[in-house]
PDB file of C-alpha atoms in Angstrom:
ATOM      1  CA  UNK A1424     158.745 142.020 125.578  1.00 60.00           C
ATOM      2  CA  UNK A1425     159.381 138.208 124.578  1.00 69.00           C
ATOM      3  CA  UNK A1426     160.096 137.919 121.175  1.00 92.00           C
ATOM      4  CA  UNK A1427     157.751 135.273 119.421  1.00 97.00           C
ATOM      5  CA  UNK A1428     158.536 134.005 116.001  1.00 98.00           C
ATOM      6  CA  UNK A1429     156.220 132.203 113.800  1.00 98.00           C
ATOM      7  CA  UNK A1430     157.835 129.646 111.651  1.00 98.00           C
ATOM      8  CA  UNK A1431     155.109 129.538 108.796  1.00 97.00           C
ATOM      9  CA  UNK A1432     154.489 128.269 105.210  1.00 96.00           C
ATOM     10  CA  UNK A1433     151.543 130.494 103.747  1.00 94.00           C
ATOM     11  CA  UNK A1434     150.553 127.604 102.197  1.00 93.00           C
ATOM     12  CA  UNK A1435     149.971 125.120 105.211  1.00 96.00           C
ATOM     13  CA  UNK A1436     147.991 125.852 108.543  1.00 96.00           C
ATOM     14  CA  UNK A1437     150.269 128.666 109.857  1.00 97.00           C
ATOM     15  CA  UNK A1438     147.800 130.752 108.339  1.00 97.00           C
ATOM     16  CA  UNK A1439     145.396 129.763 111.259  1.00 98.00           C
ATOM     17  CA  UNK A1440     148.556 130.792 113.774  1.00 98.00           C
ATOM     18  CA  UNK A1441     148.724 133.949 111.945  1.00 98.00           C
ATOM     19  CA  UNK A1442     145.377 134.692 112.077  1.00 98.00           C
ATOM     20  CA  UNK A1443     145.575 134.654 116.107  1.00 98.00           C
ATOM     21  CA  UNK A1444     148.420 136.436 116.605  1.00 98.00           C
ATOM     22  CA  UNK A1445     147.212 139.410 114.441  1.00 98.00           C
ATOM     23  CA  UNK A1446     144.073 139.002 116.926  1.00 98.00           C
ATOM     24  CA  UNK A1447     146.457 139.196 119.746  1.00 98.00           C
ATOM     25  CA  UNK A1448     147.815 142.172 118.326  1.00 97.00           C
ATOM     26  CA  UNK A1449     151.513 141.889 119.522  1.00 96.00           C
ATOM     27  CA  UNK A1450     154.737 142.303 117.406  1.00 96.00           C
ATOM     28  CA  UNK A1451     156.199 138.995 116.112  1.00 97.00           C
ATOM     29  CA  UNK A1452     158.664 137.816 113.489  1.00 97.00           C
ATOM     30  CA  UNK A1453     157.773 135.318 110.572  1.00 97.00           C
ATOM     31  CA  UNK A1454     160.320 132.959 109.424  1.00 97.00           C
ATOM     32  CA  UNK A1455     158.913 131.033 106.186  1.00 96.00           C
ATOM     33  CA  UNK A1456     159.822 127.605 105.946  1.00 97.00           C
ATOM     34  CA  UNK A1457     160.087 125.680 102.409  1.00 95.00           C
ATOM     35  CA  UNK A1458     158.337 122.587 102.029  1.00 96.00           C
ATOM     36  CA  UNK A1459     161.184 119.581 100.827  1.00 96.00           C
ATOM     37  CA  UNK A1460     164.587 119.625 102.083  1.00 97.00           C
ATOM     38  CA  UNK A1461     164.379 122.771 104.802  1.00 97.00           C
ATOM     39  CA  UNK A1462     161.004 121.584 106.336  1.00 98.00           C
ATOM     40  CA  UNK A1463     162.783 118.439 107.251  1.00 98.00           C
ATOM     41  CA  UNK A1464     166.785 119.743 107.884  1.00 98.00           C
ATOM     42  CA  UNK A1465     168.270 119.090 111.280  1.00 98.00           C
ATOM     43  CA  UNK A1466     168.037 123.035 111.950  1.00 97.00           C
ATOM     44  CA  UNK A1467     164.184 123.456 111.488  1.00 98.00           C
ATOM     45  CA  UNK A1468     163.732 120.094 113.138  1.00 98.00           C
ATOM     46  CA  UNK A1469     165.517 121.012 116.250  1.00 98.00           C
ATOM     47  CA  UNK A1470     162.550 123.511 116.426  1.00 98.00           C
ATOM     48  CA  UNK A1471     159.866 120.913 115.711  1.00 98.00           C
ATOM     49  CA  UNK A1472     160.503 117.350 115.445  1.00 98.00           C
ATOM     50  CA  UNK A1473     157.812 116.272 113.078  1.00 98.00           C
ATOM     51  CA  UNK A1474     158.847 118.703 110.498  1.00 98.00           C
ATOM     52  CA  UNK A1475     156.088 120.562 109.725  1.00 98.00           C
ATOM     53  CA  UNK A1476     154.583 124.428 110.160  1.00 98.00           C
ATOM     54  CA  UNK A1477     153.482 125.743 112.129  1.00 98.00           C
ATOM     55  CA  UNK A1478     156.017 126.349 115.136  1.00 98.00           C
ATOM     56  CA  UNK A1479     155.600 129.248 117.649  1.00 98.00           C
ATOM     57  CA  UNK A1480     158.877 130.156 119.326  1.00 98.00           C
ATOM     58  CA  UNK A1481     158.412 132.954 122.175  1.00 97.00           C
ATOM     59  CA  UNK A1482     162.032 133.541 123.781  1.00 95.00           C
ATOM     60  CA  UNK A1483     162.724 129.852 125.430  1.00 94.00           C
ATOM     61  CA  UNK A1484     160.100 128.525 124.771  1.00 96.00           C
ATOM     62  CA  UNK A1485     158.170 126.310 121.781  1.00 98.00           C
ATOM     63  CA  UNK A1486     154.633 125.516 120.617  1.00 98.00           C
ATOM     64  CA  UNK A1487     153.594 123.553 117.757  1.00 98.00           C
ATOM     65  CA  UNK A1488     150.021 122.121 116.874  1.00 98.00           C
ATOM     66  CA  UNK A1489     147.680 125.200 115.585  1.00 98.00           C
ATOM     67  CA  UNK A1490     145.000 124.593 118.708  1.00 98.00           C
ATOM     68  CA  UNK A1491     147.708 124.372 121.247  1.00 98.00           C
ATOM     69  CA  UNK A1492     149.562 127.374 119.489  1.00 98.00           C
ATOM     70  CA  UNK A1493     146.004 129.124 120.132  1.00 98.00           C
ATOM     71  CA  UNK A1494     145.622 128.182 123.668  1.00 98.00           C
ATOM     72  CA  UNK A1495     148.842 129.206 124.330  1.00 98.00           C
ATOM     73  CA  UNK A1496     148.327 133.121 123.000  1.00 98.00           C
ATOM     74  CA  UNK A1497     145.234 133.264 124.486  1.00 98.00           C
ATOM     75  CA  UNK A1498     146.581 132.387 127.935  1.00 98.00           C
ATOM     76  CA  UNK A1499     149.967 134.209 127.634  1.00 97.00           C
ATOM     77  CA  UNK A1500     148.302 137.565 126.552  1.00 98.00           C
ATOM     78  CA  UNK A1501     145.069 138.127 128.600  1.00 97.00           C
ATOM     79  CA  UNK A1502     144.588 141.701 127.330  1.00 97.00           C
ATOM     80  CA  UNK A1503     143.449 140.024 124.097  1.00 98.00           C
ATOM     81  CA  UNK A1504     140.195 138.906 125.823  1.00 98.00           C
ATOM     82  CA  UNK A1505     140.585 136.165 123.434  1.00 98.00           C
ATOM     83  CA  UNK A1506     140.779 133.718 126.260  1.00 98.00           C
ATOM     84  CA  UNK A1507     137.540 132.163 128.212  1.00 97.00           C
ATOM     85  CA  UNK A1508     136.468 134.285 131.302  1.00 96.00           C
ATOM     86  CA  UNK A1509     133.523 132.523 132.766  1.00 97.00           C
ATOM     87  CA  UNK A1510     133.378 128.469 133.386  1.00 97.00           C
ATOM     88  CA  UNK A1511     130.933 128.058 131.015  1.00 96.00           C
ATOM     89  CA  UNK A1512     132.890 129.853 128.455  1.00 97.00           C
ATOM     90  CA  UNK A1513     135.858 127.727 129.703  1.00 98.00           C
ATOM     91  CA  UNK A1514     133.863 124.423 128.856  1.00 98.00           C
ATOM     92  CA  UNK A1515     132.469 125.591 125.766  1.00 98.00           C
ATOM     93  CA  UNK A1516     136.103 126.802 124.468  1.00 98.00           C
ATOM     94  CA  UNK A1517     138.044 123.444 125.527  1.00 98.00           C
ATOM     95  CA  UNK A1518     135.329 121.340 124.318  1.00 98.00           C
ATOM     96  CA  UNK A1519     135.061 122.670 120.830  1.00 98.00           C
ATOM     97  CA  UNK A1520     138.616 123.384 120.374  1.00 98.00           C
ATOM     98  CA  UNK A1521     139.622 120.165 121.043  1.00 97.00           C
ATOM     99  CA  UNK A1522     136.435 118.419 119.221  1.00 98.00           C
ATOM    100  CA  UNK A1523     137.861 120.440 115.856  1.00 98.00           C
ATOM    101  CA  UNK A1524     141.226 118.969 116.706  1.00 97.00           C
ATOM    102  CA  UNK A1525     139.967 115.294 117.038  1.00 97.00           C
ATOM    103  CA  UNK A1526     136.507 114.380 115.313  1.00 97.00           C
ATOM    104  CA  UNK A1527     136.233 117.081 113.249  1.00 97.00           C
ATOM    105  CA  UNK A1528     139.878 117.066 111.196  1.00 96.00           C
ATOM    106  CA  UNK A1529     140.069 113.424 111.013  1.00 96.00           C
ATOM    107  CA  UNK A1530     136.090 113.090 109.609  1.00 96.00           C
ATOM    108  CA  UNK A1531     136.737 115.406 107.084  1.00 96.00           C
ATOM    109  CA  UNK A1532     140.407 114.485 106.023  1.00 95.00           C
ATOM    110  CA  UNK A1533     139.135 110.479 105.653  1.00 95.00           C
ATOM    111  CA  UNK A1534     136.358 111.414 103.781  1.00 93.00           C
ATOM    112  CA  UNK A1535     138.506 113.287 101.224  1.00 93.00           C
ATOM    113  CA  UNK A1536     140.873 110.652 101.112  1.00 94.00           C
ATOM    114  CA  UNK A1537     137.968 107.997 100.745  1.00 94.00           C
ATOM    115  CA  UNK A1538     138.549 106.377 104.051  1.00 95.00           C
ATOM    116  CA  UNK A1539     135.014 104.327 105.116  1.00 92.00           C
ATOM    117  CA  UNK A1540     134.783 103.122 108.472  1.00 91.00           C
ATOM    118  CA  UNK A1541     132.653 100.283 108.520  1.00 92.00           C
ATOM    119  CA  UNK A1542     129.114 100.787 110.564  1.00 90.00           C
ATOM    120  CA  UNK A1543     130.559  98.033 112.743  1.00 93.00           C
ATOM    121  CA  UNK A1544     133.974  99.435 113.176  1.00 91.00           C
ATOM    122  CA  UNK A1545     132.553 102.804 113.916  1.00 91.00           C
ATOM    123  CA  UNK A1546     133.302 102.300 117.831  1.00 91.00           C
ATOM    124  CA  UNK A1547     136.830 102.273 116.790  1.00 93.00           C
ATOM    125  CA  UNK A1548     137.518 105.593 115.822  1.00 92.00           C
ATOM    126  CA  UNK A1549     136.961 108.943 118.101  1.00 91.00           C
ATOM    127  CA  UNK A1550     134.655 110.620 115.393  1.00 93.00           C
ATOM    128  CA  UNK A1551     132.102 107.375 114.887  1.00 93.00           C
ATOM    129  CA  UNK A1552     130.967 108.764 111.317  1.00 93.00           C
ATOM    130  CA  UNK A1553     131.288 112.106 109.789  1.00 94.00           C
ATOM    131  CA  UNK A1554     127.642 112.543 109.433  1.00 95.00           C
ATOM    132  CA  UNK A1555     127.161 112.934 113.171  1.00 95.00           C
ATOM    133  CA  UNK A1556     130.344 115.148 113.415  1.00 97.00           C
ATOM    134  CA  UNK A1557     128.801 118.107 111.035  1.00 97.00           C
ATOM    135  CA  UNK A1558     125.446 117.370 112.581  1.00 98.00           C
ATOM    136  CA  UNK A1559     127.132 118.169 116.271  1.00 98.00           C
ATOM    137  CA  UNK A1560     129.106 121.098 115.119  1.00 97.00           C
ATOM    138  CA  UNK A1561     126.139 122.306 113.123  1.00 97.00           C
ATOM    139  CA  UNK A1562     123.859 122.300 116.373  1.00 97.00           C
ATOM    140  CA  UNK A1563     126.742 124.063 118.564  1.00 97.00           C
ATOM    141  CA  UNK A1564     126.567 126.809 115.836  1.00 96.00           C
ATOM    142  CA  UNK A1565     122.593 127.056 115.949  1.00 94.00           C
ATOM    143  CA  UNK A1566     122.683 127.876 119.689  1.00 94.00           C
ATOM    144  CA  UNK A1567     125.031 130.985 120.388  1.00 95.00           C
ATOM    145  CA  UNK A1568     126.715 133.533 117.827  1.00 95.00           C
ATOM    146  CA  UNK A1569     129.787 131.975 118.494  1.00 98.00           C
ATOM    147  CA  UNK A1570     131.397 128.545 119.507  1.00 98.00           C
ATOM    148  CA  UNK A1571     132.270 129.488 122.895  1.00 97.00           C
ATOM    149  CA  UNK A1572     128.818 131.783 123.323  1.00 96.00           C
ATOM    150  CA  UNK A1573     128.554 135.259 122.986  1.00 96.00           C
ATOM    151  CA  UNK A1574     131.621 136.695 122.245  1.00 97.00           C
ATOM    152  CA  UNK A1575     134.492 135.975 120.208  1.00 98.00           C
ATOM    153  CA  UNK A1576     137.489 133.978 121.586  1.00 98.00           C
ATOM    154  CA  UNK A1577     140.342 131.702 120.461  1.00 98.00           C
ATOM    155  CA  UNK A1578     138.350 129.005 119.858  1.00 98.00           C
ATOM    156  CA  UNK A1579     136.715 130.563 116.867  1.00 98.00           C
ATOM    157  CA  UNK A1580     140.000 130.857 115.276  1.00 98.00           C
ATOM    158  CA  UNK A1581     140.371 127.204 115.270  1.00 98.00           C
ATOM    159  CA  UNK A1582     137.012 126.124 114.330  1.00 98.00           C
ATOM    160  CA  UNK A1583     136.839 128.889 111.824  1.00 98.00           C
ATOM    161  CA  UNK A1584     139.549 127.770 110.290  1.00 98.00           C
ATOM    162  CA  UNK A1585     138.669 124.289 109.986  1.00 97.00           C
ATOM    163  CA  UNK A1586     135.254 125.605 108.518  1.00 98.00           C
ATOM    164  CA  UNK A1587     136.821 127.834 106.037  1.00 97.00           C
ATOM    165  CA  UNK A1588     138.861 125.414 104.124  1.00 95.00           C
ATOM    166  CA  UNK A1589     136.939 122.756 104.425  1.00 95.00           C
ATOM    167  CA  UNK A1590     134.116 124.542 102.966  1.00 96.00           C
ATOM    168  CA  UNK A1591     136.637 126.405 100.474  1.00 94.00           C
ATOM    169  CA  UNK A1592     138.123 123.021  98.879  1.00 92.00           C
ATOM    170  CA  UNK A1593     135.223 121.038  98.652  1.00 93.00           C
ATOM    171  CA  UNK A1594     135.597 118.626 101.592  1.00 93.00           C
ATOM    172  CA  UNK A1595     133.009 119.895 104.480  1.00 94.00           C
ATOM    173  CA  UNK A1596     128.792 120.409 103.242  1.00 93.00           C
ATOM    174  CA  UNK A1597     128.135 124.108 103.082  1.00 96.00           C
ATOM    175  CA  UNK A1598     125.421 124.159 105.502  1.00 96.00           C
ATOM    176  CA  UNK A1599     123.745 127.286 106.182  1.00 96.00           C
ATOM    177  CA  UNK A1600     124.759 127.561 109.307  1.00 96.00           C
ATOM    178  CA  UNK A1601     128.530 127.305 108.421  1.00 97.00           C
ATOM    179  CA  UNK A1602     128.634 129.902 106.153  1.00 97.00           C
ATOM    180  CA  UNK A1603     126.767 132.341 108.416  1.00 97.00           C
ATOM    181  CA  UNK A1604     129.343 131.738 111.102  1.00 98.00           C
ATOM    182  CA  UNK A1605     132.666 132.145 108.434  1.00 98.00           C
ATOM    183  CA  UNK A1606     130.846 134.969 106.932  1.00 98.00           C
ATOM    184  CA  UNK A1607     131.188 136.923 109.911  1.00 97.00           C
ATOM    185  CA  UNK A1608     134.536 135.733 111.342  1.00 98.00           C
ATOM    186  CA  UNK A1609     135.771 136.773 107.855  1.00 98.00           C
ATOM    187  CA  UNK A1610     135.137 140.396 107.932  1.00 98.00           C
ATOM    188  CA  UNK A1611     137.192 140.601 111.911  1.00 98.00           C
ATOM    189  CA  UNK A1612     140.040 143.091 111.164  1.00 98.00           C
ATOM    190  CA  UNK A1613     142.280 140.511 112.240  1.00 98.00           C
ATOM    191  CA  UNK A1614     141.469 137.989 109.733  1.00 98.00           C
ATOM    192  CA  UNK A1615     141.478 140.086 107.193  1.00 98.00           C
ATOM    193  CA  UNK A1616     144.976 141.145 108.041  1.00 97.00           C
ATOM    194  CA  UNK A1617     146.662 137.777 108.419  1.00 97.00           C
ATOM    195  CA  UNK A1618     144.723 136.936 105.049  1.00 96.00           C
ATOM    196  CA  UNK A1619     146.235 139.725 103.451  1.00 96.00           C
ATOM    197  CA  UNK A1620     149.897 139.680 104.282  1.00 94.00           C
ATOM    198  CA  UNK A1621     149.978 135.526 103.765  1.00 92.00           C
ATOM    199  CA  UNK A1622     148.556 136.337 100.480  1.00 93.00           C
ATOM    200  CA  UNK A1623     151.096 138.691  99.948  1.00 92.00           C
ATOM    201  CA  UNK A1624     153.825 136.808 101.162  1.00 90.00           C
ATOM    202  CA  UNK A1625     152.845 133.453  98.979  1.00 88.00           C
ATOM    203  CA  UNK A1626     152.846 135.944  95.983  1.00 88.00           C
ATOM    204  CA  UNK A1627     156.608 136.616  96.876  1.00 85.00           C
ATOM    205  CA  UNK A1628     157.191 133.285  96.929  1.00 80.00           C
ATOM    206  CA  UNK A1629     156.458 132.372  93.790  1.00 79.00           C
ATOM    207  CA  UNK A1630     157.702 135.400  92.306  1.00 73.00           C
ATOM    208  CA  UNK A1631     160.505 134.662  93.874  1.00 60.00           C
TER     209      UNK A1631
END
């Protein structure tokens, strides 16, 4: 088999990337990255250009961005049956993943930095106002168990995610239906895993 190496911080969003590969439930190698000086060096950058974790490396080839990183191990190991089967799935799975990617991350991260679009400016930006992103999200989450539909897929990783710590720190409403929906990603096996070995491995860190 491939080799795939994550290159990882646990304090950054490699988490989410290790959350899918213990989902996929293959073998892979984790190379933590420092923030400062080796986040940026010529060696790490070679491996992604902007600096920044995370970075999936399987033999040749090289993934960054958490959604595409998710796409990618959905598509490259079917026996995961983390992938979308059906194209309804399909359109559910692309369409969420890639509204958490877009509207959903940039609503959230200007409203904690204090960003205000201006009512008249809000035809300017892909989200239009973060009151209508939660509400969308919020409804997608009212109709099915999960984001996709029935069953659990990559997409729920990403979403999850985006959920989780925006819920954890403070800068995403704690709606009922978002903590239903992180309540019961949380207990997967596979989250519970990748939360305990980046917990571990942030301890070593700073023991370190």
């Amino acid at each position: 088999m491939t080799s795939l190496v994550l290159y990882t911080n646990p304090m950054s969003r490699g988490r989410i990337a290790r959350w899918m590969l213990e989902e996929v439930g293959v073998p892979y190698e984790v190379k933590v990255v420092a923030y400062g000086p080796q986040m940026k060096s010529p060696d790490y950058l070679a491996i992604n250009p902007m600096g920044k974790v995370p970075a999936l490396q399987h033999g040749d080839n090289v993934v960054t961005e958490c959604a595409a990183i998710i796409a990618y191990l959905a598509d490259v190991f079917p026996e995961a049956n983390l992938a979308p089967k059906t194209e309804a799935e399909r359109a559910a799975y692309y369409r969420w993943m890639f509204f958490a990617a877009g509207p959903l991350e940039a609503a959230v991260t200007n409203r904690s930095l204090g960003v205000v679009i201006p009512d008249d400016k809000r035809g300017m930006v892909g989200y239009g106002s973060y009151e209508k992103v939660i509400d969308t999200i919020e409804t997608a989450l009212s109709k099915t168990a999960y984001i996709a539909g029935d069953r659990f897929t990559g997409a729920d990783v990403y979403v999850g995610s985006h959920l989780m710590w925006g819920m954890q720190f403070g800068m995403l409403e704690k709606r009922p239906a978002f903590q239903a929906y992180v309540a019961s990603l949380m207990q997967r096996p596979g989250h519970r895993r990748a939360a305990e070995l980046n917990e571990a491995l942030a301890a070593a860190q700073q023991s370190g």
